Amino acid sequence: MTPESPGTLRLTGVSKTFEDGTTALTGIDLTVAPGELVTLVGPSGCGKTTILRLAAGLIAPSEGELTVTADTTSFVFQDPTLLEWRTALRNVELVGELRHVPRAERRTRALEVLDAVGLADAAAKHPRQLSGGMRMRVSIARALVAQPDLALFDEPFGALDEITRLSLQTLLQDLFARAEFGALFITHSVNEAVYLSDRVLVMGQGRIAAEVAVPWPHPRPPELRYSAEFAAVAGRVSALLEEAS
Ligand SMILES: Nc1ncnc2c1ncn2[C@@H]1O[C@H](COP(=O)(O)OP(=O)(O)O)[C@@H](O)[C@H]1O
Ligand SMILES: [Mg+2]
């Protein structure tokens, strides 16, 4: 067998039953190829976070096989979990500190990444001085500074207002277009899924019920979200979502 390139996530026939007898997932087949952007959409309780926790190695499958070939995997959750006593810059630098990257190098790199997420001017601020959207940008910067080959996102924008959410989608779109990493992105927003990803996997009740390929190359202009062709794809995903639930 050929070894898979870094950044590959593969689940084959994966089921997960928890100790209390809850079966969260049944027969999940899923691949994220290097550099590919895949989203999972589905209603609350359908098993999205369980897939992410499996991919992160936090829990083990009950059945089936899971392989992650990433050298570095980064996570972004709904809660940015920043250290309140550190500035934005030092929150991002922490990743380098833990890896014993020399001080000058980790600072340069952290500043570059903060600039990439639009926070160059907020580097010296503490989390409490930042808005929810800015805190999420720091969280994204912290994920990127590790130079992951696989990034896992669990409803990162779920707690943000609509306008902030749209601007962060645009940011991620730009980052994805340049990125060298694959991503598994969880959301319950159909529009977010279609705008960001190459493939949308529609979930219902512990299964992947359908898959929709999204045709447009990255970076996708923000206005794409208001076009008729976009509405057609999003409409298809919504219909499949209704069928699956
Ligand atoms: N540790 C656990 N023990 C028992 N049941 C769990 C556990 N974690 C999740 N579940 C159950 O598994 C199902 C899927 O949960 P989850 O993956 O969090 O769904 P989602 O992220 O799509 O909302 C739900 O019924 C949830 O209650
Ligand atoms: Mg969840």
PDB file of C-alpha atoms and ligand atoms in Angstrom:
ATOM      1  CA  MET A   1       0.000   0.000   0.000  1.00  0.00           C
ATOM      2  CA  THR A   2       1.206   3.516  -0.792  1.00  0.00           C
ATOM      3  CA  PRO A   3       1.585   5.645   2.310  1.00  0.00           C
ATOM      4  CA  GLU A   4      -0.798   8.603   2.260  1.00  0.00           C
ATOM      5  CA  SER A   5       0.529  12.162   1.976  1.00  0.00           C
ATOM      6  CA  PRO A   6       0.488  14.352   5.088  1.00  0.00           C
ATOM      7  CA  GLY A   7      -2.854  15.991   5.626  1.00  0.00           C
ATOM      8  CA  THR A   8      -4.994  12.974   4.867  1.00  0.00           C
ATOM      9  CA  LEU A   9      -7.853  12.052   7.153  1.00  0.00           C
ATOM     10  CA  ARG A  10      -9.677   8.825   6.445  1.00  0.00           C
ATOM     11  CA  LEU A  11     -12.530   7.105   8.253  1.00  0.00           C
ATOM     12  CA  THR A  12     -13.660   3.731   6.942  1.00  0.00           C
ATOM     13  CA  GLY A  13     -16.778   2.052   8.299  1.00  0.00           C
ATOM     14  CA  VAL A  14     -16.489   3.955  11.562  1.00  0.00           C
ATOM     15  CA  SER A  15     -19.135   3.531  14.234  1.00  0.00           C
ATOM     16  CA  LYS A  16     -19.153   5.017  17.709  1.00  0.00           C
ATOM     17  CA  THR A  17     -21.219   3.811  20.643  1.00  0.00           C
ATOM     18  CA  PHE A  18     -20.555   5.536  23.973  1.00  0.00           C
ATOM     19  CA  GLU A  19     -20.322   3.758  27.317  1.00  0.00           C
ATOM     20  CA  ASP A  20     -23.899   4.696  28.188  1.00  0.00           C
ATOM     21  CA  GLY A  21     -25.096   2.841  25.076  1.00  0.00           C
ATOM     22  CA  THR A  22     -25.704   5.916  22.877  1.00  0.00           C
ATOM     23  CA  THR A  23     -24.807   5.161  19.278  1.00  0.00           C
ATOM     24  CA  ALA A  24     -23.610   8.476  17.872  1.00  0.00           C
ATOM     25  CA  LEU A  25     -22.253   7.263  14.523  1.00  0.00           C
ATOM     26  CA  THR A  26     -22.833   4.306  12.222  1.00  0.00           C
ATOM     27  CA  GLY A  27     -20.823   3.289   9.151  1.00  0.00           C
ATOM     28  CA  ILE A  28     -19.034   6.566   8.510  1.00  0.00           C
ATOM     29  CA  ASP A  29     -16.848   6.660   5.382  1.00  0.00           C
ATOM     30  CA  LEU A  30     -15.087   9.959   4.965  1.00  0.00           C
ATOM     31  CA  THR A  31     -11.866  11.194   3.415  1.00  0.00           C
ATOM     32  CA  VAL A  32     -10.228  14.586   3.509  1.00  0.00           C
ATOM     33  CA  ALA A  33      -7.424  14.647   0.952  1.00  0.00           C
ATOM     34  CA  PRO A  34      -4.399  16.949   1.377  1.00  0.00           C
ATOM     35  CA  GLY A  35      -5.470  20.520   0.763  1.00  0.00           C
ATOM     36  CA  GLU A  36      -9.135  19.600   0.461  1.00  0.00           C
ATOM     37  CA  LEU A  37     -11.856  21.548   2.291  1.00  0.00           C
ATOM     38  CA  VAL A  38     -14.718  19.378   3.438  1.00  0.00           C
ATOM     39  CA  THR A  39     -17.677  20.482   5.528  1.00  0.00           C
ATOM     40  CA  LEU A  40     -20.108  18.462   7.578  1.00  0.00           C
ATOM     41  CA  VAL A  41     -23.578  19.910   7.938  1.00  0.00           C
ATOM     42  CA  GLY A  42     -26.364  18.436   9.991  1.00  0.00           C
ATOM     43  CA  PRO A  43     -28.771  19.138  12.820  1.00  0.00           C
ATOM     44  CA  SER A  44     -27.778  19.197  16.481  1.00  0.00           C
ATOM     45  CA  GLY A  45     -27.035  15.757  17.853  1.00  0.00           C
ATOM     46  CA  CYS A  46     -26.385  14.079  14.482  1.00  0.00           C
ATOM     47  CA  GLY A  47     -22.781  13.242  15.398  1.00  0.00           C
ATOM     48  CA  LYS A  48     -20.690  16.060  13.894  1.00  0.00           C
ATOM     49  CA  THR A  49     -18.596  16.796  16.971  1.00  0.00           C
ATOM     50  CA  THR A  50     -18.106  13.081  17.565  1.00  0.00           C
ATOM     51  CA  ILE A  51     -16.484  12.814  14.103  1.00  0.00           C
ATOM     52  CA  LEU A  52     -14.195  15.719  14.957  1.00  0.00           C
ATOM     53  CA  ARG A  53     -13.242  14.223  18.316  1.00  0.00           C
ATOM     54  CA  LEU A  54     -12.411  10.949  16.568  1.00  0.00           C
ATOM     55  CA  ALA A  55     -10.283  12.793  14.017  1.00  0.00           C
ATOM     56  CA  ALA A  56      -8.517  14.622  16.847  1.00  0.00           C
ATOM     57  CA  GLY A  57      -7.720  11.331  18.565  1.00  0.00           C
ATOM     58  CA  LEU A  58      -9.676  12.332  21.691  1.00  0.00           C
ATOM     59  CA  ILE A  59     -11.874   9.237  21.436  1.00  0.00           C
ATOM     60  CA  ALA A  60     -11.494   5.908  19.638  1.00  0.00           C
ATOM     61  CA  PRO A  61     -13.937   4.333  17.177  1.00  0.00           C
ATOM     62  CA  SER A  62     -16.033   1.381  18.401  1.00  0.00           C
ATOM     63  CA  GLU A  63     -15.799  -0.158  14.944  1.00  0.00           C
ATOM     64  CA  GLY A  64     -14.007   0.619  11.716  1.00  0.00           C
ATOM     65  CA  GLU A  65     -10.733   2.284  10.905  1.00  0.00           C
ATOM     66  CA  LEU A  66      -9.426   5.779  11.250  1.00  0.00           C
ATOM     67  CA  THR A  67      -6.159   7.097   9.842  1.00  0.00           C
ATOM     68  CA  VAL A  68      -4.701  10.567  10.181  1.00  0.00           C
ATOM     69  CA  THR A  69      -1.390  11.143   8.449  1.00  0.00           C
ATOM     70  CA  ALA A  70      -1.032  14.802   9.414  1.00  0.00           C
ATOM     71  CA  ASP A  71       2.264  15.880  10.995  1.00  0.00           C
ATOM     72  CA  THR A  72       0.423  18.745  12.646  1.00  0.00           C
ATOM     73  CA  THR A  73      -3.298  19.033  13.282  1.00  0.00           C
ATOM     74  CA  SER A  74      -4.839  22.307  14.492  1.00  0.00           C
ATOM     75  CA  PHE A  75      -8.256  22.865  16.070  1.00  0.00           C
ATOM     76  CA  VAL A  76     -10.607  25.805  16.165  1.00  0.00           C
ATOM     77  CA  PHE A  77     -13.667  25.568  18.394  1.00  0.00           C
ATOM     78  CA  GLN A  78     -16.637  27.846  18.968  1.00  0.00           C
ATOM     79  CA  ASP A  79     -15.039  29.084  22.180  1.00  0.00           C
ATOM     80  CA  PRO A  80     -11.705  30.769  21.293  1.00  0.00           C
ATOM     81  CA  THR A  81     -10.172  29.722  24.689  1.00  0.00           C
ATOM     82  CA  LEU A  82      -7.570  32.480  24.787  1.00  0.00           C
ATOM     83  CA  LEU A  83      -5.359  33.066  27.809  1.00  0.00           C
ATOM     84  CA  GLU A  84      -6.739  36.283  29.314  1.00  0.00           C
ATOM     85  CA  TRP A  85      -3.435  37.421  30.839  1.00  0.00           C
ATOM     86  CA  ARG A  86      -1.566  37.247  27.528  1.00  0.00           C
ATOM     87  CA  THR A  87      -1.796  39.723  24.675  1.00  0.00           C
ATOM     88  CA  ALA A  88      -3.105  38.582  21.284  1.00  0.00           C
ATOM     89  CA  LEU A  89       0.493  38.321  20.104  1.00  0.00           C
ATOM     90  CA  ARG A  90       1.588  36.259  23.089  1.00  0.00           C
ATOM     91  CA  ASN A  91      -1.430  33.976  22.741  1.00  0.00           C
ATOM     92  CA  VAL A  92      -0.327  33.207  19.193  1.00  0.00           C
ATOM     93  CA  GLU A  93       3.326  32.954  20.241  1.00  0.00           C
ATOM     94  CA  LEU A  94       2.499  30.342  22.855  1.00  0.00           C
ATOM     95  CA  VAL A  95       2.419  27.635  20.185  1.00  0.00           C
ATOM     96  CA  GLY A  96       6.050  28.398  19.298  1.00  0.00           C
ATOM     97  CA  GLU A  97       7.041  28.583  22.955  1.00  0.00           C
ATOM     98  CA  LEU A  98       5.695  25.100  23.590  1.00  0.00           C
ATOM     99  CA  ARG A  99       7.738  23.872  20.639  1.00  0.00           C
ATOM    100  CA  HIS A 100      10.896  25.703  21.713  1.00  0.00           C
ATOM    101  CA  VAL A 101      11.008  27.823  18.576  1.00  0.00           C
ATOM    102  CA  PRO A 102      13.614  30.585  19.123  1.00  0.00           C
ATOM    103  CA  ARG A 103      12.080  33.809  20.423  1.00  0.00           C
ATOM    104  CA  ALA A 104      12.801  36.079  17.438  1.00  0.00           C
ATOM    105  CA  GLU A 105      11.540  33.519  14.964  1.00  0.00           C
ATOM    106  CA  ARG A 106       8.316  32.770  16.817  1.00  0.00           C
ATOM    107  CA  ARG A 107       7.583  36.482  17.227  1.00  0.00           C
ATOM    108  CA  THR A 108       8.106  37.212  13.538  1.00  0.00           C
ATOM    109  CA  ARG A 109       5.915  34.307  12.568  1.00  0.00           C
ATOM    110  CA  ALA A 110       3.162  35.243  15.058  1.00  0.00           C
ATOM    111  CA  LEU A 111       3.120  38.816  13.731  1.00  0.00           C
ATOM    112  CA  GLU A 112       2.859  37.549  10.155  1.00  0.00           C
ATOM    113  CA  VAL A 113      -0.101  35.373  11.014  1.00  0.00           C
ATOM    114  CA  LEU A 114      -1.835  38.125  13.016  1.00  0.00           C
ATOM    115  CA  ASP A 115      -1.401  40.342   9.986  1.00  0.00           C
ATOM    116  CA  ALA A 116      -2.927  37.628   7.768  1.00  0.00           C
ATOM    117  CA  VAL A 117      -6.070  37.542   9.937  1.00  0.00           C
ATOM    118  CA  GLY A 118      -6.332  41.344   9.943  1.00  0.00           C
ATOM    119  CA  LEU A 119      -5.158  41.903  13.520  1.00  0.00           C
ATOM    120  CA  ALA A 120      -1.768  43.571  13.004  1.00  0.00           C
ATOM    121  CA  ASP A 121      -2.963  46.610  14.998  1.00  0.00           C
ATOM    122  CA  ALA A 122      -4.395  44.564  17.853  1.00  0.00           C
ATOM    123  CA  ALA A 123      -1.290  42.485  18.616  1.00  0.00           C
ATOM    124  CA  ALA A 124      -0.660  44.237  21.953  1.00  0.00           C
ATOM    125  CA  LYS A 125      -4.264  43.982  23.191  1.00  0.00           C
ATOM    126  CA  HIS A 126      -5.528  41.532  25.746  1.00  0.00           C
ATOM    127  CA  PRO A 127      -8.476  39.255  24.923  1.00  0.00           C
ATOM    128  CA  ARG A 128     -10.894  41.292  27.082  1.00  0.00           C
ATOM    129  CA  GLN A 129     -10.165  44.329  24.893  1.00  0.00           C
ATOM    130  CA  LEU A 130     -11.192  42.436  21.750  1.00  0.00           C
ATOM    131  CA  SER A 131     -14.633  41.822  20.226  1.00  0.00           C
ATOM    132  CA  GLY A 132     -15.949  38.276  19.745  1.00  0.00           C
ATOM    133  CA  GLY A 133     -14.976  38.364  16.081  1.00  0.00           C
ATOM    134  CA  MET A 134     -11.460  39.569  16.879  1.00  0.00           C
ATOM    135  CA  ARG A 135     -11.034  36.877  19.512  1.00  0.00           C
ATOM    136  CA  MET A 136     -12.008  34.301  16.906  1.00  0.00           C
ATOM    137  CA  ARG A 137      -9.395  35.802  14.556  1.00  0.00           C
ATOM    138  CA  VAL A 138      -6.772  35.275  17.261  1.00  0.00           C
ATOM    139  CA  SER A 139      -7.958  31.698  17.649  1.00  0.00           C
ATOM    140  CA  ILE A 140      -7.611  31.163  13.875  1.00  0.00           C
ATOM    141  CA  ALA A 141      -4.148  32.775  13.935  1.00  0.00           C
ATOM    142  CA  ARG A 142      -3.112  30.425  16.732  1.00  0.00           C
ATOM    143  CA  ALA A 143      -4.259  27.455  14.644  1.00  0.00           C
ATOM    144  CA  LEU A 144      -2.404  28.668  11.546  1.00  0.00           C
ATOM    145  CA  VAL A 145       0.870  29.585  13.236  1.00  0.00           C
ATOM    146  CA  ALA A 146       1.460  25.883  13.884  1.00  0.00           C
ATOM    147  CA  GLN A 147       1.518  25.384  10.081  1.00  0.00           C
ATOM    148  CA  PRO A 148      -0.908  22.474  10.205  1.00  0.00           C
ATOM    149  CA  ASP A 149      -1.430  20.066   7.360  1.00  0.00           C
ATOM    150  CA  LEU A 150      -4.893  19.327   8.725  1.00  0.00           C
ATOM    151  CA  ALA A 151      -7.218  21.805  10.448  1.00  0.00           C
ATOM    152  CA  LEU A 152     -10.396  20.847  12.284  1.00  0.00           C
ATOM    153  CA  PHE A 153     -13.102  23.454  12.886  1.00  0.00           C
ATOM    154  CA  ASP A 154     -16.136  22.798  15.104  1.00  0.00           C
ATOM    155  CA  GLU A 155     -18.781  25.476  14.479  1.00  0.00           C
ATOM    156  CA  PRO A 156     -16.220  28.247  15.007  1.00  0.00           C
ATOM    157  CA  PHE A 157     -18.626  31.052  14.061  1.00  0.00           C
ATOM    158  CA  GLY A 158     -21.702  29.669  15.823  1.00  0.00           C
ATOM    159  CA  ALA A 159     -21.643  32.278  18.588  1.00  0.00           C
ATOM    160  CA  LEU A 160     -21.020  35.308  16.372  1.00  0.00           C
ATOM    161  CA  ASP A 161     -23.470  37.790  14.887  1.00  0.00           C
ATOM    162  CA  GLU A 162     -24.311  37.515  11.192  1.00  0.00           C
ATOM    163  CA  ILE A 163     -22.136  40.410   9.952  1.00  0.00           C
ATOM    164  CA  THR A 164     -19.073  39.211  11.879  1.00  0.00           C
ATOM    165  CA  ARG A 165     -19.730  35.708  10.673  1.00  0.00           C
ATOM    166  CA  LEU A 166     -19.794  36.805   7.026  1.00  0.00           C
ATOM    167  CA  SER A 167     -16.514  38.703   7.392  1.00  0.00           C
ATOM    168  CA  LEU A 168     -14.845  35.702   9.024  1.00  0.00           C
ATOM    169  CA  GLN A 169     -16.126  33.462   6.235  1.00  0.00           C
ATOM    170  CA  THR A 170     -14.458  35.814   3.755  1.00  0.00           C
ATOM    171  CA  LEU A 171     -11.244  35.690   5.781  1.00  0.00           C
ATOM    172  CA  LEU A 172     -11.250  31.879   5.874  1.00  0.00           C
ATOM    173  CA  GLN A 173     -11.984  31.783   2.166  1.00  0.00           C
ATOM    174  CA  ASP A 174      -8.851  33.844   1.506  1.00  0.00           C
ATOM    175  CA  LEU A 175      -6.782  31.742   3.904  1.00  0.00           C
ATOM    176  CA  PHE A 176      -8.075  28.511   2.387  1.00  0.00           C
ATOM    177  CA  ALA A 177      -7.171  29.727  -1.098  1.00  0.00           C
ATOM    178  CA  ARG A 178      -3.544  30.139  -0.040  1.00  0.00           C
ATOM    179  CA  ALA A 179      -3.387  27.350   2.497  1.00  0.00           C
ATOM    180  CA  GLU A 180      -1.401  24.218   2.267  1.00  0.00           C
ATOM    181  CA  PHE A 181      -3.687  22.362   4.646  1.00  0.00           C
ATOM    182  CA  GLY A 182      -6.788  20.258   4.367  1.00  0.00           C
ATOM    183  CA  ALA A 183      -9.720  21.057   6.600  1.00  0.00           C
ATOM    184  CA  LEU A 184     -12.768  19.421   8.073  1.00  0.00           C
ATOM    185  CA  PHE A 185     -15.208  22.173   8.948  1.00  0.00           C
ATOM    186  CA  ILE A 186     -18.387  21.662  10.928  1.00  0.00           C
ATOM    187  CA  THR A 187     -21.287  24.052  10.694  1.00  0.00           C
ATOM    188  CA  HIS A 188     -25.045  23.981  10.763  1.00  0.00           C
ATOM    189  CA  SER A 189     -25.170  26.830   8.263  1.00  0.00           C
ATOM    190  CA  VAL A 190     -25.759  25.582   4.729  1.00  0.00           C
ATOM    191  CA  ASN A 191     -24.545  28.847   3.190  1.00  0.00           C
ATOM    192  CA  GLU A 192     -21.331  28.739   5.205  1.00  0.00           C
ATOM    193  CA  ALA A 193     -20.715  25.140   4.116  1.00  0.00           C
ATOM    194  CA  VAL A 194     -21.282  25.864   0.438  1.00  0.00           C
ATOM    195  CA  TYR A 195     -19.241  29.069   0.427  1.00  0.00           C
ATOM    196  CA  LEU A 196     -16.206  27.562   2.135  1.00  0.00           C
ATOM    197  CA  SER A 197     -15.826  24.003   0.968  1.00  0.00           C
ATOM    198  CA  ASP A 198     -15.052  21.751  -1.956  1.00  0.00           C
ATOM    199  CA  ARG A 199     -17.450  19.070  -0.752  1.00  0.00           C
ATOM    200  CA  VAL A 200     -20.396  19.232   1.612  1.00  0.00           C
ATOM    201  CA  LEU A 201     -21.276  16.074   3.493  1.00  0.00           C
ATOM    202  CA  VAL A 202     -24.878  16.084   4.671  1.00  0.00           C
ATOM    203  CA  MET A 203     -25.456  14.249   7.924  1.00  0.00           C
ATOM    204  CA  GLY A 204     -28.527  12.944   9.636  1.00  0.00           C
ATOM    205  CA  GLN A 205     -28.828  10.729  12.683  1.00  0.00           C
ATOM    206  CA  GLY A 206     -25.303   9.386  12.908  1.00  0.00           C
ATOM    207  CA  ARG A 207     -24.825   8.807   9.208  1.00  0.00           C
ATOM    208  CA  ILE A 208     -23.522  10.643   6.174  1.00  0.00           C
ATOM    209  CA  ALA A 209     -26.612  10.748   4.020  1.00  0.00           C
ATOM    210  CA  ALA A 210     -25.412  12.637   0.956  1.00  0.00           C
ATOM    211  CA  GLU A 211     -22.529  14.488  -0.601  1.00  0.00           C
ATOM    212  CA  VAL A 212     -22.597  17.621  -2.730  1.00  0.00           C
ATOM    213  CA  ALA A 213     -19.567  18.785  -4.697  1.00  0.00           C
ATOM    214  CA  VAL A 214     -19.117  22.551  -4.835  1.00  0.00           C
ATOM    215  CA  PRO A 215     -17.706  23.582  -8.207  1.00  0.00           C
ATOM    216  CA  TRP A 216     -16.120  27.047  -7.818  1.00  0.00           C
ATOM    217  CA  PRO A 217     -12.365  27.547  -7.466  1.00  0.00           C
ATOM    218  CA  HIS A 218     -10.909  29.401  -4.467  1.00  0.00           C
ATOM    219  CA  PRO A 219     -10.706  32.217  -3.571  1.00  0.00           C
ATOM    220  CA  ARG A 220     -14.444  32.715  -3.987  1.00  0.00           C
ATOM    221  CA  PRO A 221     -15.586  36.316  -4.086  1.00  0.00           C
ATOM    222  CA  PRO A 222     -17.927  37.303  -1.204  1.00  0.00           C
ATOM    223  CA  GLU A 223     -20.634  38.268  -3.739  1.00  0.00           C
ATOM    224  CA  LEU A 224     -20.820  34.657  -4.871  1.00  0.00           C
ATOM    225  CA  ARG A 225     -23.051  34.106  -1.829  1.00  0.00           C
ATOM    226  CA  TYR A 226     -25.735  36.325  -3.360  1.00  0.00           C
ATOM    227  CA  SER A 227     -25.747  34.718  -6.810  1.00  0.00           C
ATOM    228  CA  ALA A 228     -28.387  32.465  -8.353  1.00  0.00           C
ATOM    229  CA  GLU A 229     -25.890  29.653  -8.999  1.00  0.00           C
ATOM    230  CA  PHE A 230     -24.922  29.719  -5.310  1.00  0.00           C
ATOM    231  CA  ALA A 231     -28.572  29.625  -4.254  1.00  0.00           C
ATOM    232  CA  ALA A 232     -29.105  26.584  -6.469  1.00  0.00           C
ATOM    233  CA  VAL A 233     -26.326  24.580  -4.782  1.00  0.00           C
ATOM    234  CA  ALA A 234     -27.360  25.735  -1.298  1.00  0.00           C
ATOM    235  CA  GLY A 235     -30.960  24.799  -2.108  1.00  0.00           C
ATOM    236  CA  ARG A 236     -29.864  21.306  -3.065  1.00  0.00           C
ATOM    237  CA  VAL A 237     -27.948  20.900   0.209  1.00  0.00           C
ATOM    238  CA  SER A 238     -30.943  22.172   2.207  1.00  0.00           C
ATOM    239  CA  ALA A 239     -33.285  19.708   0.511  1.00  0.00           C
ATOM    240  CA  LEU A 240     -30.907  16.812   1.226  1.00  0.00           C
ATOM    241  CA  LEU A 241     -30.588  17.996   4.819  1.00  0.00           C
ATOM    242  CA  GLU A 242     -34.362  17.900   5.245  1.00  0.00           C
ATOM    243  CA  GLU A 243     -34.531  14.421   3.743  1.00  0.00           C
ATOM    244  CA  ALA A 244     -31.732  13.184   6.033  1.00  0.00           C
ATOM    245  CA  SER A 245     -33.174  14.439   9.323  1.00  0.00           C
TER     246      SER A 245
HETATM  247  N1  LIG B   1     -19.559  11.318  25.711  1.00  0.00           N
HETATM  248  C1  LIG B   1     -20.796  10.993  25.310  1.00  0.00           C
HETATM  249  N2  LIG B   1     -21.519  10.042  25.940  1.00  0.00           N
HETATM  250  C2  LIG B   1     -22.752   9.703  25.519  1.00  0.00           C
HETATM  251  N3  LIG B   1     -23.369  10.257  24.462  1.00  0.00           N
HETATM  252  C3  LIG B   1     -22.703  11.210  23.805  1.00  0.00           C
HETATM  253  C4  LIG B   1     -21.388  11.644  24.177  1.00  0.00           C
HETATM  254  N4  LIG B   1     -20.985  12.605  23.317  1.00  0.00           N
HETATM  255  C5  LIG B   1     -21.998  12.767  22.447  1.00  0.00           C
HETATM  256  N5  LIG B   1     -23.042  11.946  22.742  1.00  0.00           N
HETATM  257  C6  LIG B   1     -24.297  11.804  21.977  1.00  0.00           C
HETATM  258  O1  LIG B   1     -23.977  11.474  20.658  1.00  0.00           O
HETATM  259  C7  LIG B   1     -24.856  12.130  19.751  1.00  0.00           C
HETATM  260  C8  LIG B   1     -24.045  12.983  18.786  1.00  0.00           C
HETATM  261  O2  LIG B   1     -23.464  14.080  19.516  1.00  0.00           O
HETATM  262  P1  LIG B   1     -22.534  15.177  18.817  1.00  0.00           P
HETATM  263  O3  LIG B   1     -21.496  14.485  18.028  1.00  0.00           O
HETATM  264  O4  LIG B   1     -22.109  16.112  19.857  1.00  0.00           O
HETATM  265  O5  LIG B   1     -23.577  15.881  17.826  1.00  0.00           O
HETATM  266  P2  LIG B   1     -23.471  17.288  17.058  1.00  0.00           P
HETATM  267  O6  LIG B   1     -22.106  17.816  17.196  1.00  0.00           O
HETATM  268  O7  LIG B   1     -23.868  16.965  15.644  1.00  0.00           O
HETATM  269  O8  LIG B   1     -24.494  18.185  17.689  1.00  0.00           O
HETATM  270  C9  LIG B   1     -25.853  12.896  20.597  1.00  0.00           C
HETATM  271  O9  LIG B   1     -26.978  12.092  20.790  1.00  0.00           O
HETATM  272  C10 LIG B   1     -25.089  13.114  21.890  1.00  0.00           C
HETATM  273  O10 LIG B   1     -25.991  13.240  22.963  1.00  0.00           O
HETATM  274 MG    MG B   2     -21.385  19.642  17.940  1.00  0.00          MG
END
